[in-house]
PDB file of C-alpha atoms in Angstrom:
ATOM      1  CA  MET R 452      21.910 -34.666   2.526  1.00 29.00           C
ATOM      2  CA  ASN R 453      24.293 -33.789  -0.552  1.00 33.00           C
ATOM      3  CA  GLU R 454      27.081 -31.183   1.018  1.00 38.00           C
ATOM      4  CA  GLY R 455      26.260 -27.563  -0.340  1.00 43.00           C
ATOM      5  CA  VAL R 456      22.543 -28.838  -1.026  1.00 42.00           C
ATOM      6  CA  GLY R 457      19.984 -27.273   1.644  1.00 44.00           C
ATOM      7  CA  PRO R 458      16.538 -26.610   1.698  1.00 41.00           C
ATOM      8  CA  HIS R 459      17.432 -22.234   1.383  1.00 50.00           C
ATOM      9  CA  GLU R 460      19.327 -22.734  -1.793  1.00 90.00           C
ATOM     10  CA  TYR R 461      16.358 -23.108  -4.100  1.00 95.00           C
ATOM     11  CA  ILE R 462      13.423 -20.736  -4.403  1.00 96.00           C
ATOM     12  CA  PHE R 463      10.229 -22.289  -5.588  1.00 95.00           C
ATOM     13  CA  GLY R 464      12.428 -24.816  -7.308  1.00 94.00           C
ATOM     14  CA  MET R 465      14.413 -22.957  -8.885  1.00 96.00           C
ATOM     15  CA  PRO R 466      18.891 -23.301  -7.994  1.00 96.00           C
ATOM     16  CA  LEU R 467      20.369 -20.361  -6.754  1.00 96.00           C
ATOM     17  CA  PRO R 468      23.839 -19.751  -7.919  1.00 96.00           C
ATOM     18  CA  ALA R 469      26.592 -20.753  -5.998  1.00 94.00           C
ATOM     19  CA  CYS R 470      28.549 -17.794  -5.856  1.00 94.00           C
ATOM     20  CA  LEU R 471      25.111 -16.079  -5.017  1.00 96.00           C
ATOM     21  CA  ILE R 472      25.098 -17.985  -1.925  1.00 95.00           C
ATOM     22  CA  GLU R 473      28.258 -17.757  -1.325  1.00 94.00           C
ATOM     23  CA  SER R 474      28.346 -13.860  -1.262  1.00 95.00           C
ATOM     24  CA  ILE R 475      25.302 -13.924   0.723  1.00 95.00           C
ATOM     25  CA  LYS R 476      26.712 -16.061   3.424  1.00 93.00           C
ATOM     26  CA  ASP R 477      30.070 -13.903   3.751  1.00 92.00           C
ATOM     27  CA  ARG R 478      27.858 -10.851   3.409  1.00 92.00           C
ATOM     28  CA  ARG R 479      29.479  -8.848   0.440  1.00 93.00           C
ATOM     29  CA  TRP R 480      25.824  -9.186  -1.241  1.00 96.00           C
ATOM     30  CA  VAL R 481      24.332  -6.847   1.495  1.00 94.00           C
ATOM     31  CA  GLY R 482      27.270  -4.723   0.827  1.00 93.00           C
ATOM     32  CA  LEU R 483      26.893  -3.892  -3.049  1.00 95.00           C
ATOM     33  CA  ALA R 484      23.769  -1.728  -2.047  1.00 95.00           C
ATOM     34  CA  ASP R 485      26.957   0.485  -1.271  1.00 94.00           C
ATOM     35  CA  SER R 486      28.757  -0.095  -4.471  1.00 95.00           C
ATOM     36  CA  PRO R 487      29.796   3.463  -6.166  1.00 94.00           C
ATOM     37  CA  GLU R 488      29.116   1.193  -9.854  1.00 95.00           C
ATOM     38  CA  LEU R 489      25.267   0.766  -9.276  1.00 96.00           C
ATOM     39  CA  GLY R 490      24.679   3.645 -11.505  1.00 95.00           C
ATOM     40  CA  ARG R 491      26.637   2.792 -14.249  1.00 95.00           C
ATOM     41  CA  VAL R 492      25.381  -1.089 -14.255  1.00 96.00           C
ATOM     42  CA  PHE R 493      21.536  -0.927 -14.091  1.00 96.00           C
ATOM     43  CA  GLY R 494      21.917   2.527 -16.281  1.00 95.00           C
ATOM     44  CA  GLU R 495      20.046   4.273 -13.507  1.00 94.00           C
ATOM     45  CA  THR R 496      20.282   5.847 -10.307  1.00 93.00           C
ATOM     46  CA  SER R 497      19.548   4.287  -7.225  1.00 93.00           C
ATOM     47  CA  VAL R 498      17.454   5.674  -4.354  1.00 92.00           C
ATOM     48  CA  ARG R 499      17.300   2.803  -1.671  1.00 93.00           C
ATOM     49  CA  PRO R 500      19.396  -0.014  -2.883  1.00 97.00           C
ATOM     50  CA  ALA R 501      18.449  -3.534  -1.006  1.00 97.00           C
ATOM     51  CA  PHE R 502      20.022  -6.739  -2.103  1.00 97.00           C
ATOM     52  CA  HIS R 503      17.775  -9.266  -0.346  1.00 97.00           C
ATOM     53  CA  SER R 504      18.791 -12.259   1.777  1.00 95.00           C
ATOM     54  CA  ILE R 505      18.100 -15.251   1.265  1.00 94.00           C
ATOM     55  CA  PRO R 506      14.544 -14.820   3.643  1.00 95.00           C
ATOM     56  CA  GLY R 507      13.868 -11.490   2.094  1.00 96.00           C
ATOM     57  CA  MET R 508      14.060 -12.977  -1.816  1.00 97.00           C
ATOM     58  CA  MET R 509      11.535 -15.922  -0.770  1.00 96.00           C
ATOM     59  CA  GLY R 510       9.295 -13.646   0.494  1.00 96.00           C
ATOM     60  CA  MET R 511       9.491 -10.851  -2.448  1.00 96.00           C
ATOM     61  CA  THR R 512       9.391 -14.343  -4.943  1.00 97.00           C
ATOM     62  CA  LYS R 513       6.562 -15.137  -3.078  1.00 96.00           C
ATOM     63  CA  TRP R 514       4.252 -11.898  -3.534  1.00 95.00           C
ATOM     64  CA  TRP R 515       5.290 -11.935  -6.877  1.00 95.00           C
ATOM     65  CA  ARG R 516       4.090 -15.457  -8.094  1.00 94.00           C
ATOM     66  CA  GLU R 517       1.227 -15.777  -5.527  1.00 93.00           C
ATOM     67  CA  GLU R 518       0.064 -11.909  -4.202  1.00 93.00           C
ATOM     68  CA  LEU R 519      -0.543 -10.325  -7.130  1.00 90.00           C
ATOM     69  CA  ASP R 520      -3.540 -10.198  -9.087  1.00 90.00           C
ATOM     70  CA  GLU R 521      -3.220  -9.876 -12.891  1.00 88.00           C
ATOM     71  CA  GLU R 522      -3.743  -5.995 -13.183  1.00 90.00           C
ATOM     72  CA  THR R 523      -1.368  -5.638 -11.006  1.00 89.00           C
ATOM     73  CA  LEU R 524       1.532  -8.295 -11.804  1.00 89.00           C
ATOM     74  CA  ARG R 525       0.772  -6.163 -15.862  1.00 88.00           C
ATOM     75  CA  CYS R 526       1.682  -3.160 -14.045  1.00 87.00           C
ATOM     76  CA  TYR R 527       5.433  -4.583 -13.332  1.00 90.00           C
ATOM     77  CA  PHE R 528       4.965  -6.036 -16.672  1.00 91.00           C
ATOM     78  CA  GLY R 529       4.821  -8.948 -15.542  1.00 90.00           C
ATOM     79  CA  THR R 530       2.605 -12.048 -17.184  1.00 87.00           C
ATOM     80  CA  SER R 531       1.826 -15.494 -15.208  1.00 86.00           C
ATOM     81  CA  ASP R 532       2.712 -16.830 -18.632  1.00 83.00           C
ATOM     82  CA  GLU R 533       6.125 -19.074 -18.968  1.00 77.00           C
ATOM     83  CA  TYR R 534       7.212 -17.786 -22.090  1.00 74.00           C
ATOM     84  CA  VAL R 535       6.920 -14.175 -22.028  1.00 79.00           C
ATOM     85  CA  GLU R 536       7.495 -11.318 -25.021  1.00 80.00           C
ATOM     86  CA  PRO R 537      10.215  -9.179 -24.489  1.00 79.00           C
ATOM     87  CA  GLY R 538      10.216  -6.712 -22.301  1.00 89.00           C
ATOM     88  CA  TYR R 539       8.371  -8.700 -20.028  1.00 90.00           C
ATOM     89  CA  MET R 540       9.170 -11.173 -17.020  1.00 94.00           C
ATOM     90  CA  SER R 541       7.159 -14.610 -16.408  1.00 92.00           C
ATOM     91  CA  ARG R 542       6.232 -14.528 -12.643  1.00 93.00           C
ATOM     92  CA  LEU R 543       6.301 -18.563 -13.089  1.00 93.00           C
ATOM     93  CA  LYS R 544      10.423 -18.140 -14.247  1.00 94.00           C
ATOM     94  CA  THR R 545      12.044 -15.367 -11.945  1.00 96.00           C
ATOM     95  CA  VAL R 546      13.339 -15.195  -8.497  1.00 98.00           C
ATOM     96  CA  PHE R 547      13.061 -11.201  -6.745  1.00 98.00           C
ATOM     97  CA  ILE R 548      17.570 -10.867  -5.686  1.00 98.00           C
ATOM     98  CA  GLY R 549      17.471  -6.991  -4.769  1.00 98.00           C
ATOM     99  CA  ASN R 550      16.296  -3.566  -5.782  1.00 96.00           C
ATOM    100  CA  LEU R 551      17.500  -0.059  -6.250  1.00 96.00           C
ATOM    101  CA  GLY R 552      14.650   1.256  -5.001  1.00 94.00           C
ATOM    102  CA  PRO R 553      10.890   1.547  -4.555  1.00 92.00           C
ATOM    103  CA  ASP R 554       9.356  -0.711  -7.563  1.00 92.00           C
ATOM    104  CA  LEU R 555      12.923  -0.751  -8.762  1.00 95.00           C
ATOM    105  CA  PRO R 556      13.656  -4.297  -8.735  1.00 96.00           C
ATOM    106  CA  PHE R 557      16.213  -7.144 -10.335  1.00 98.00           C
ATOM    107  CA  VAL R 558      15.462 -10.826 -10.103  1.00 98.00           C
ATOM    108  CA  LEU R 559      16.719 -14.022 -11.603  1.00 98.00           C
ATOM    109  CA  ASP R 560      15.272 -15.019 -14.770  1.00 96.00           C
ATOM    110  CA  TYR R 561      15.744 -18.433 -15.435  1.00 95.00           C
ATOM    111  CA  ARG R 562      13.665 -18.172 -18.777  1.00 92.00           C
ATOM    112  CA  THR R 563      16.776 -19.148 -20.851  1.00 91.00           C
ATOM    113  CA  SER R 564      18.276 -21.625 -18.527  1.00 93.00           C
ATOM    114  CA  PRO R 565      16.850 -23.660 -15.159  1.00 91.00           C
ATOM    115  CA  VAL R 566      19.964 -23.428 -13.592  1.00 91.00           C
ATOM    116  CA  ALA R 567      21.723 -21.042 -15.109  1.00 93.00           C
ATOM    117  CA  PRO R 568      19.633 -17.585 -14.869  1.00 96.00           C
ATOM    118  CA  ASN R 569      20.867 -14.074 -16.484  1.00 96.00           C
ATOM    119  CA  VAL R 570      19.904 -10.860 -14.310  1.00 97.00           C
ATOM    120  CA  ALA R 571      17.512  -8.245 -15.109  1.00 96.00           C
ATOM    121  CA  PHE R 572      15.899  -5.182 -13.750  1.00 97.00           C
ATOM    122  CA  LEU R 573      12.936  -3.133 -14.253  1.00 96.00           C
ATOM    123  CA  GLY R 574      13.751  -0.175 -14.422  1.00 92.00           C
ATOM    124  CA  GLU R 575      12.073   3.708 -14.645  1.00 90.00           C
ATOM    125  CA  GLU R 576      11.729   3.085 -18.360  1.00 83.00           C
ATOM    126  CA  GLY R 577       9.252   0.770 -17.926  1.00 82.00           C
ATOM    127  CA  SER R 578      10.246  -2.603 -19.168  1.00 91.00           C
ATOM    128  CA  TRP R 579      12.367  -5.695 -17.854  1.00 95.00           C
ATOM    129  CA  ARG R 580      15.820  -5.570 -19.490  1.00 94.00           C
ATOM    130  CA  LYS R 581      19.202  -8.109 -18.910  1.00 95.00           C
ATOM    131  CA  ILE R 582      21.494  -6.402 -16.901  1.00 96.00           C
ATOM    132  CA  SER R 583      23.796  -8.997 -16.255  1.00 96.00           C
ATOM    133  CA  GLU R 584      24.501 -12.152 -18.485  1.00 97.00           C
ATOM    134  CA  SER R 585      24.907 -14.247 -14.666  1.00 97.00           C
ATOM    135  CA  VAL R 586      24.739 -13.046 -10.958  1.00 96.00           C
ATOM    136  CA  CYS R 587      28.167 -13.932 -10.472  1.00 96.00           C
ATOM    137  CA  ASP R 588      28.845 -11.633 -13.554  1.00 97.00           C
ATOM    138  CA  LEU R 589      26.972  -8.880 -11.573  1.00 97.00           C
ATOM    139  CA  LEU R 590      28.681  -9.660  -8.787  1.00 96.00           C
ATOM    140  CA  LEU R 591      32.301  -8.528 -10.560  1.00 95.00           C
ATOM    141  CA  ALA R 592      30.502  -5.184 -11.547  1.00 96.00           C
ATOM    142  CA  LEU R 593      29.650  -4.048  -9.090  1.00 96.00           C
ATOM    143  CA  ARG R 594      33.264  -4.308  -6.930  1.00 86.00           C
ATOM    144  CA  PRO R 595      34.339  -1.339  -6.729  1.00 64.00           C
ATOM    145  CA  VAL R 596      38.222  -1.663  -8.304  1.00 56.00           C
ATOM    146  CA  ASN R 597      39.972  -0.150  -5.568  1.00 50.00           C
ATOM    147  CA  PRO R 598      38.042  -2.177  -2.585  1.00 46.00           C
TER     148      PRO R 598
END
């Protein structure tokens, strides 16, 4: 097996960015739920933020891909189509990585690149929007200025 490549570093065939894996392993990722920058970065107040572990990402992504019926999926501005209109998200091209509270998920969005996903958020305004060009940029944006 290649160094750095393991079965839990891919979710439904989509590779997790190395900076995300590293931040999960050293526990920085989970700690971002307490970042004072959440409101600024996401543009909304967090309720009970959670930054998922790899098994949590797998479970939420499985729910999104396999367990939602089409009607419920549409309530989350999702679709089973691979290519979608702005504001909607393809269930086939996303990995759930966290949430700001109930029904406020954020995901890795692989629609524009199979290896360099951006980060999108489904906020209270009712449609998905890109909040970061990459999860690495998100990590930097959520890090407090004075750690």
